[in-house]
């Protein structure tokens, strides 16, 4: 989860990938779940998740449609990363089909207004 852009964050911090983050590791996810269902486990009210919801308050209080889900395209240059955007209503299985996944995929959850910080990869149709 990447927090809102902030005027105090410099372009140097952006280029050095020092954006404020909250890392949430999900050890197991059902491949037939949608991304919205997966997010709901952390952002919706459930018994035992109040500490996580508190840390993710900005995300929990935002319309889910305004959250963007991205995964870094691999392989790619560390100096010029590119991201794939996922449809939040798609299943994990459909989203990751035909994608290169090394170890465990890392999905960035950002606000719509911060999308400019994450250059999107546009596939070439052959």
Short mmCIF file of N, CA and C in Angstrom, two decimals:
data_model
loop_
_atom_site.label_atom_id
_atom_site.label_comp_id
_atom_site.label_asym_id
_atom_site.label_seq_id
_atom_site.Cartn_x
_atom_site.Cartn_y
_atom_site.Cartn_z
N UNK A 1 0.86 -1.17 0.00
CA UNK A 1 0.00 0.00 0.00
C UNK A 1 0.90 1.23 0.00
N UNK A 2 0.70 2.11 -0.95
CA UNK A 2 1.45 3.36 -1.03
C UNK A 2 0.52 4.48 -0.62
N UNK A 3 0.97 5.31 0.32
CA UNK A 3 0.14 6.41 0.78
C UNK A 3 0.14 7.55 -0.23
N UNK A 4 -0.81 8.48 -0.05
CA UNK A 4 -0.99 9.63 -0.94
C UNK A 4 0.32 10.34 -1.22
N UNK A 5 0.35 10.95 -2.40
CA UNK A 5 1.49 11.82 -2.72
C UNK A 5 1.46 12.97 -1.72
N UNK A 6 2.63 13.49 -1.46
CA UNK A 6 2.76 14.51 -0.44
C UNK A 6 3.72 15.57 -0.96
N UNK A 7 3.37 16.83 -0.83
CA UNK A 7 4.23 17.90 -1.33
C UNK A 7 5.61 17.85 -0.69
N UNK A 8 5.73 17.26 0.49
CA UNK A 8 7.01 17.19 1.17
C UNK A 8 7.92 16.10 0.59
N UNK A 9 7.36 15.24 -0.24
CA UNK A 9 8.16 14.19 -0.86
C UNK A 9 8.83 14.77 -2.09
N UNK A 10 10.15 14.65 -2.15
CA UNK A 10 10.90 15.23 -3.25
C UNK A 10 11.01 14.27 -4.42
N UNK A 11 11.36 14.81 -5.59
CA UNK A 11 11.54 13.95 -6.75
C UNK A 11 12.70 12.99 -6.54
N UNK A 12 13.69 13.39 -5.75
CA UNK A 12 14.81 12.49 -5.45
C UNK A 12 14.31 11.29 -4.65
N UNK A 13 13.43 11.52 -3.67
CA UNK A 13 12.87 10.43 -2.89
C UNK A 13 12.06 9.49 -3.77
N UNK A 14 11.34 10.05 -4.75
CA UNK A 14 10.56 9.23 -5.66
C UNK A 14 11.50 8.36 -6.48
N UNK A 15 12.56 8.97 -7.03
CA UNK A 15 13.48 8.20 -7.86
C UNK A 15 14.25 7.17 -7.04
N UNK A 16 14.42 7.41 -5.77
CA UNK A 16 15.12 6.46 -4.90
C UNK A 16 14.14 5.48 -4.26
N UNK A 17 12.88 5.53 -4.69
CA UNK A 17 11.83 4.63 -4.19
C UNK A 17 11.67 4.74 -2.68
N UNK A 18 11.65 5.97 -2.17
CA UNK A 18 11.47 6.19 -0.73
C UNK A 18 10.07 6.68 -0.43
N UNK A 19 9.12 6.27 -1.24
CA UNK A 19 7.73 6.65 -0.99
C UNK A 19 7.25 5.96 0.28
N UNK A 20 6.40 6.62 1.05
CA UNK A 20 5.90 5.96 2.25
C UNK A 20 5.08 4.73 1.88
N UNK A 21 5.35 3.62 2.54
CA UNK A 21 4.68 2.37 2.23
C UNK A 21 4.21 1.68 3.50
N UNK A 22 3.27 0.82 3.32
CA UNK A 22 2.87 -0.11 4.36
C UNK A 22 2.87 -1.47 3.70
N UNK A 23 3.66 -2.36 4.20
CA UNK A 23 3.77 -3.69 3.61
C UNK A 23 2.87 -4.65 4.35
N UNK A 24 2.04 -5.32 3.59
CA UNK A 24 1.17 -6.35 4.16
C UNK A 24 1.42 -7.61 3.37
N UNK A 25 1.88 -8.64 4.03
CA UNK A 25 2.19 -9.90 3.36
C UNK A 25 1.02 -10.86 3.52
N UNK A 26 0.59 -11.39 2.41
CA UNK A 26 -0.48 -12.38 2.39
C UNK A 26 0.17 -13.69 2.00
N UNK A 27 0.23 -14.63 2.93
CA UNK A 27 0.95 -15.88 2.66
C UNK A 27 0.20 -16.81 1.72
N UNK A 28 -1.10 -16.69 1.66
CA UNK A 28 -1.88 -17.57 0.80
C UNK A 28 -3.14 -16.85 0.36
N UNK A 29 -3.40 -16.92 -0.95
CA UNK A 29 -4.61 -16.31 -1.48
C UNK A 29 -5.27 -17.27 -2.45
N UNK A 30 -6.57 -17.29 -2.46
CA UNK A 30 -7.32 -18.13 -3.37
C UNK A 30 -7.24 -17.52 -4.76
N UNK A 31 -6.79 -18.29 -5.74
CA UNK A 31 -6.62 -17.76 -7.09
C UNK A 31 -7.94 -17.38 -7.75
N UNK A 32 -9.06 -17.84 -7.21
CA UNK A 32 -10.36 -17.50 -7.77
C UNK A 32 -11.00 -16.28 -7.09
N UNK A 33 -10.28 -15.69 -6.13
CA UNK A 33 -10.75 -14.47 -5.48
C UNK A 33 -10.45 -13.28 -6.37
N UNK A 34 -11.30 -12.26 -6.29
CA UNK A 34 -10.99 -11.02 -7.02
C UNK A 34 -10.06 -10.18 -6.15
N UNK A 35 -9.44 -9.21 -6.80
CA UNK A 35 -8.56 -8.31 -6.05
C UNK A 35 -9.35 -7.54 -5.00
N UNK A 36 -10.60 -7.16 -5.33
CA UNK A 36 -11.42 -6.43 -4.36
C UNK A 36 -11.70 -7.29 -3.13
N UNK A 37 -11.94 -8.58 -3.34
CA UNK A 37 -12.15 -9.48 -2.20
C UNK A 37 -10.88 -9.58 -1.36
N UNK A 38 -9.74 -9.65 -2.01
CA UNK A 38 -8.47 -9.73 -1.28
C UNK A 38 -8.22 -8.45 -0.49
N UNK A 39 -8.51 -7.30 -1.09
CA UNK A 39 -8.35 -6.04 -0.38
C UNK A 39 -9.31 -5.94 0.80
N UNK A 40 -10.51 -6.44 0.61
CA UNK A 40 -11.52 -6.38 1.66
C UNK A 40 -11.10 -7.06 2.94
N UNK A 41 -10.27 -8.09 2.83
CA UNK A 41 -9.78 -8.77 4.04
C UNK A 41 -8.99 -7.83 4.94
N UNK A 42 -8.40 -6.81 4.35
CA UNK A 42 -7.57 -5.86 5.11
C UNK A 42 -8.27 -4.53 5.37
N UNK A 43 -9.17 -4.15 4.46
CA UNK A 43 -9.76 -2.81 4.54
C UNK A 43 -11.16 -2.79 5.11
N UNK A 44 -11.90 -3.88 5.03
CA UNK A 44 -13.24 -3.94 5.59
C UNK A 44 -13.17 -4.33 7.06
N UNK A 45 -14.23 -4.06 7.79
CA UNK A 45 -14.27 -4.38 9.22
C UNK A 45 -14.47 -5.88 9.40
N UNK A 46 -13.50 -6.52 10.05
CA UNK A 46 -13.57 -7.95 10.37
C UNK A 46 -13.01 -8.13 11.78
N UNK A 47 -13.46 -9.14 12.50
CA UNK A 47 -12.88 -9.40 13.82
C UNK A 47 -11.37 -9.64 13.70
N UNK A 48 -10.61 -8.93 14.51
CA UNK A 48 -9.17 -9.15 14.56
C UNK A 48 -8.33 -8.34 13.59
N UNK A 49 -8.96 -7.48 12.76
CA UNK A 49 -8.14 -6.71 11.83
C UNK A 49 -8.13 -5.21 12.13
N UNK A 50 -8.49 -4.83 13.34
CA UNK A 50 -8.58 -3.40 13.66
C UNK A 50 -7.21 -2.73 13.62
N UNK A 51 -6.14 -3.43 13.99
CA UNK A 51 -4.80 -2.83 13.95
C UNK A 51 -4.38 -2.55 12.51
N UNK A 52 -4.64 -3.48 11.63
CA UNK A 52 -4.30 -3.29 10.21
C UNK A 52 -5.14 -2.18 9.62
N UNK A 53 -6.44 -2.20 9.90
CA UNK A 53 -7.33 -1.15 9.38
C UNK A 53 -6.90 0.22 9.87
N UNK A 54 -6.43 0.30 11.10
CA UNK A 54 -5.96 1.58 11.64
C UNK A 54 -4.75 2.07 10.85
N UNK A 55 -3.82 1.17 10.55
CA UNK A 55 -2.63 1.55 9.79
C UNK A 55 -2.98 1.90 8.35
N UNK A 56 -4.03 1.31 7.83
CA UNK A 56 -4.44 1.53 6.45
C UNK A 56 -5.68 2.42 6.36
N UNK A 57 -5.87 3.28 7.36
CA UNK A 57 -7.08 4.09 7.47
C UNK A 57 -7.38 4.88 6.19
N UNK A 58 -6.34 5.46 5.57
CA UNK A 58 -6.57 6.25 4.36
C UNK A 58 -7.14 5.38 3.24
N UNK A 59 -6.70 4.12 3.17
CA UNK A 59 -7.21 3.20 2.15
C UNK A 59 -8.61 2.70 2.52
N UNK A 60 -8.79 2.39 3.80
CA UNK A 60 -10.07 1.86 4.26
C UNK A 60 -11.20 2.87 4.08
N UNK A 61 -10.87 4.15 4.18
CA UNK A 61 -11.89 5.20 4.07
C UNK A 61 -12.06 5.72 2.65
N UNK A 62 -11.45 5.06 1.68
CA UNK A 62 -11.51 5.48 0.28
C UNK A 62 -12.37 4.51 -0.51
N UNK A 63 -13.09 5.03 -1.51
CA UNK A 63 -13.86 4.15 -2.38
C UNK A 63 -12.89 3.16 -3.05
N UNK A 64 -13.24 1.91 -3.06
CA UNK A 64 -12.37 0.87 -3.64
C UNK A 64 -12.08 1.14 -5.11
N UNK A 65 -13.03 1.75 -5.81
CA UNK A 65 -12.85 2.03 -7.23
C UNK A 65 -11.72 3.03 -7.48
N UNK A 66 -11.35 3.81 -6.46
CA UNK A 66 -10.29 4.80 -6.64
C UNK A 66 -8.92 4.24 -6.27
N UNK A 67 -8.86 2.96 -5.93
CA UNK A 67 -7.58 2.32 -5.67
C UNK A 67 -7.09 1.64 -6.93
N UNK A 68 -5.81 1.73 -7.20
CA UNK A 68 -5.21 1.14 -8.39
C UNK A 68 -4.26 0.05 -7.95
N UNK A 69 -4.33 -1.10 -8.63
CA UNK A 69 -3.48 -2.25 -8.31
C UNK A 69 -2.46 -2.44 -9.43
N UNK A 70 -1.18 -2.44 -9.04
CA UNK A 70 -0.10 -2.53 -10.01
C UNK A 70 0.89 -3.61 -9.60
N UNK A 71 1.53 -4.21 -10.60
CA UNK A 71 2.62 -5.15 -10.34
C UNK A 71 3.76 -4.76 -11.27
N UNK A 72 4.97 -4.72 -10.70
CA UNK A 72 6.13 -4.37 -11.51
C UNK A 72 6.34 -5.42 -12.59
N UNK A 73 6.56 -4.96 -13.81
CA UNK A 73 6.82 -5.85 -14.95
C UNK A 73 8.22 -6.44 -14.78
N UNK A 74 8.32 -7.73 -14.93
CA UNK A 74 9.61 -8.40 -14.83
C UNK A 74 9.88 -9.17 -16.11
N UNK A 75 11.07 -9.17 -16.61
CA UNK A 75 12.20 -8.35 -16.14
C UNK A 75 12.04 -6.91 -16.61
N UNK A 76 12.66 -6.00 -15.87
CA UNK A 76 12.68 -4.60 -16.27
C UNK A 76 13.88 -3.93 -15.61
N UNK A 77 14.25 -2.81 -16.14
CA UNK A 77 15.37 -2.06 -15.61
C UNK A 77 15.00 -1.47 -14.25
N UNK A 78 15.93 -1.57 -13.30
CA UNK A 78 15.67 -0.97 -11.98
C UNK A 78 15.60 0.55 -12.09
N UNK A 79 16.31 1.11 -13.07
CA UNK A 79 16.32 2.56 -13.25
C UNK A 79 15.04 3.07 -13.91
N UNK A 80 14.36 2.19 -14.63
CA UNK A 80 13.14 2.59 -15.34
C UNK A 80 12.08 1.51 -15.21
N UNK A 81 11.55 1.31 -14.00
CA UNK A 81 10.55 0.25 -13.82
C UNK A 81 9.26 0.57 -14.58
N UNK A 82 8.57 -0.48 -14.96
CA UNK A 82 7.26 -0.36 -15.59
C UNK A 82 6.30 -1.26 -14.85
N UNK A 83 5.04 -0.86 -14.83
CA UNK A 83 4.05 -1.59 -14.05
C UNK A 83 2.89 -2.06 -14.93
N UNK A 84 2.35 -3.19 -14.55
CA UNK A 84 1.13 -3.72 -15.15
C UNK A 84 -0.02 -3.36 -14.23
N UNK A 85 -1.12 -2.89 -14.79
CA UNK A 85 -2.27 -2.55 -13.97
C UNK A 85 -3.29 -3.67 -14.01
N UNK A 86 -3.84 -4.01 -12.85
CA UNK A 86 -4.84 -5.06 -12.75
C UNK A 86 -6.23 -4.48 -12.62
N UNK A 87 -7.19 -5.16 -13.20
CA UNK A 87 -8.60 -4.83 -13.02
C UNK A 87 -8.99 -5.36 -11.64
N UNK A 88 -9.46 -4.50 -10.78
CA UNK A 88 -9.77 -4.90 -9.40
C UNK A 88 -10.91 -5.90 -9.32
N UNK A 89 -11.71 -6.04 -10.38
CA UNK A 89 -12.80 -7.01 -10.39
C UNK A 89 -12.38 -8.36 -10.97
N UNK A 90 -11.16 -8.44 -11.50
CA UNK A 90 -10.66 -9.69 -12.07
C UNK A 90 -10.15 -10.61 -10.97
N UNK A 91 -10.12 -11.90 -11.26
CA UNK A 91 -9.56 -12.85 -10.29
C UNK A 91 -8.05 -12.80 -10.35
N UNK A 92 -7.43 -13.27 -9.29
CA UNK A 92 -5.97 -13.32 -9.27
C UNK A 92 -5.47 -14.21 -10.40
N UNK A 93 -6.14 -15.34 -10.62
CA UNK A 93 -5.73 -16.29 -11.66
C UNK A 93 -5.74 -15.62 -13.03
N UNK A 94 -6.81 -14.91 -13.35
CA UNK A 94 -6.90 -14.25 -14.65
C UNK A 94 -5.88 -13.12 -14.78
N UNK A 95 -5.66 -12.40 -13.71
CA UNK A 95 -4.72 -11.28 -13.75
C UNK A 95 -3.28 -11.73 -13.95
N UNK A 96 -2.93 -12.85 -13.36
CA UNK A 96 -1.53 -13.31 -13.43
C UNK A 96 -1.26 -14.26 -14.58
N UNK A 97 -2.31 -14.63 -15.31
CA UNK A 97 -2.14 -15.54 -16.44
C UNK A 97 -1.20 -14.92 -17.47
N UNK A 98 -0.21 -15.71 -17.92
CA UNK A 98 0.77 -15.30 -18.94
C UNK A 98 1.69 -14.16 -18.48
N UNK A 99 1.82 -13.98 -17.17
CA UNK A 99 2.72 -12.96 -16.63
C UNK A 99 3.93 -13.67 -16.03
N UNK A 100 5.08 -13.01 -16.07
CA UNK A 100 6.27 -13.52 -15.42
C UNK A 100 6.17 -13.17 -13.94
N UNK A 101 6.18 -14.20 -13.10
CA UNK A 101 6.11 -13.99 -11.65
C UNK A 101 7.32 -14.68 -11.04
N UNK A 102 8.14 -13.90 -10.36
CA UNK A 102 9.32 -14.45 -9.70
C UNK A 102 9.02 -14.50 -8.21
N UNK A 103 9.20 -15.72 -7.66
CA UNK A 103 8.89 -15.96 -6.24
C UNK A 103 7.43 -15.60 -5.98
N UNK A 104 7.22 -14.60 -5.14
CA UNK A 104 5.88 -14.18 -4.77
C UNK A 104 5.61 -12.82 -5.41
N UNK A 105 4.50 -12.67 -6.11
CA UNK A 105 4.23 -11.38 -6.75
C UNK A 105 3.95 -10.29 -5.71
N UNK A 106 4.45 -9.11 -5.98
CA UNK A 106 4.20 -7.95 -5.12
C UNK A 106 3.25 -7.03 -5.86
N UNK A 107 2.13 -6.77 -5.25
CA UNK A 107 1.12 -5.90 -5.85
C UNK A 107 1.12 -4.59 -5.08
N UNK A 108 1.29 -3.51 -5.82
CA UNK A 108 1.28 -2.17 -5.24
C UNK A 108 -0.16 -1.67 -5.26
N UNK A 109 -0.64 -1.19 -4.13
CA UNK A 109 -1.98 -0.60 -4.05
C UNK A 109 -1.76 0.90 -3.86
N UNK A 110 -2.23 1.67 -4.83
CA UNK A 110 -2.02 3.11 -4.79
C UNK A 110 -3.34 3.84 -5.01
N UNK A 111 -3.33 5.13 -4.74
CA UNK A 111 -4.48 5.96 -5.01
C UNK A 111 -4.42 6.41 -6.47
N UNK A 112 -5.58 6.58 -7.07
CA UNK A 112 -5.69 6.99 -8.47
C UNK A 112 -4.83 8.21 -8.77
N UNK A 113 -4.84 9.19 -7.88
CA UNK A 113 -4.10 10.43 -8.12
C UNK A 113 -2.58 10.25 -8.08
N UNK A 114 -2.10 9.11 -7.60
CA UNK A 114 -0.66 8.84 -7.55
C UNK A 114 -0.18 7.97 -8.71
N UNK A 115 -1.06 7.67 -9.62
CA UNK A 115 -0.73 6.79 -10.74
C UNK A 115 0.46 7.29 -11.55
N UNK A 116 0.64 8.58 -11.68
CA UNK A 116 1.74 9.15 -12.45
C UNK A 116 3.12 8.76 -11.96
N UNK A 117 3.22 8.33 -10.74
CA UNK A 117 4.52 7.92 -10.18
C UNK A 117 4.93 6.51 -10.61
N UNK A 118 4.00 5.79 -11.22
CA UNK A 118 4.23 4.41 -11.60
C UNK A 118 4.00 4.25 -13.09
N UNK A 119 5.07 4.35 -13.90
CA UNK A 119 4.88 4.26 -15.35
C UNK A 119 4.31 2.91 -15.78
N UNK A 120 3.23 2.97 -16.55
CA UNK A 120 2.57 1.75 -16.98
C UNK A 120 3.26 1.15 -18.20
N UNK A 121 3.28 -0.16 -18.24
CA UNK A 121 3.80 -0.89 -19.38
C UNK A 121 2.65 -1.09 -20.36
N UNK A 122 2.88 -0.78 -21.60
CA UNK A 122 1.88 -1.01 -22.62
C UNK A 122 2.44 -2.08 -23.53
N UNK A 123 1.80 -3.22 -23.55
CA UNK A 123 2.28 -4.35 -24.34
C UNK A 123 2.23 -4.07 -25.82
N UNK A 124 3.16 -4.65 -26.54
CA UNK A 124 3.20 -4.53 -27.99
C UNK A 124 2.49 -5.73 -28.59
N UNK A 125 1.52 -5.46 -29.43
CA UNK A 125 0.78 -6.54 -30.08
C UNK A 125 1.54 -6.93 -31.34
N UNK A 126 1.85 -8.24 -31.48
CA UNK A 126 2.61 -8.66 -32.67
C UNK A 126 1.71 -9.26 -33.71
#
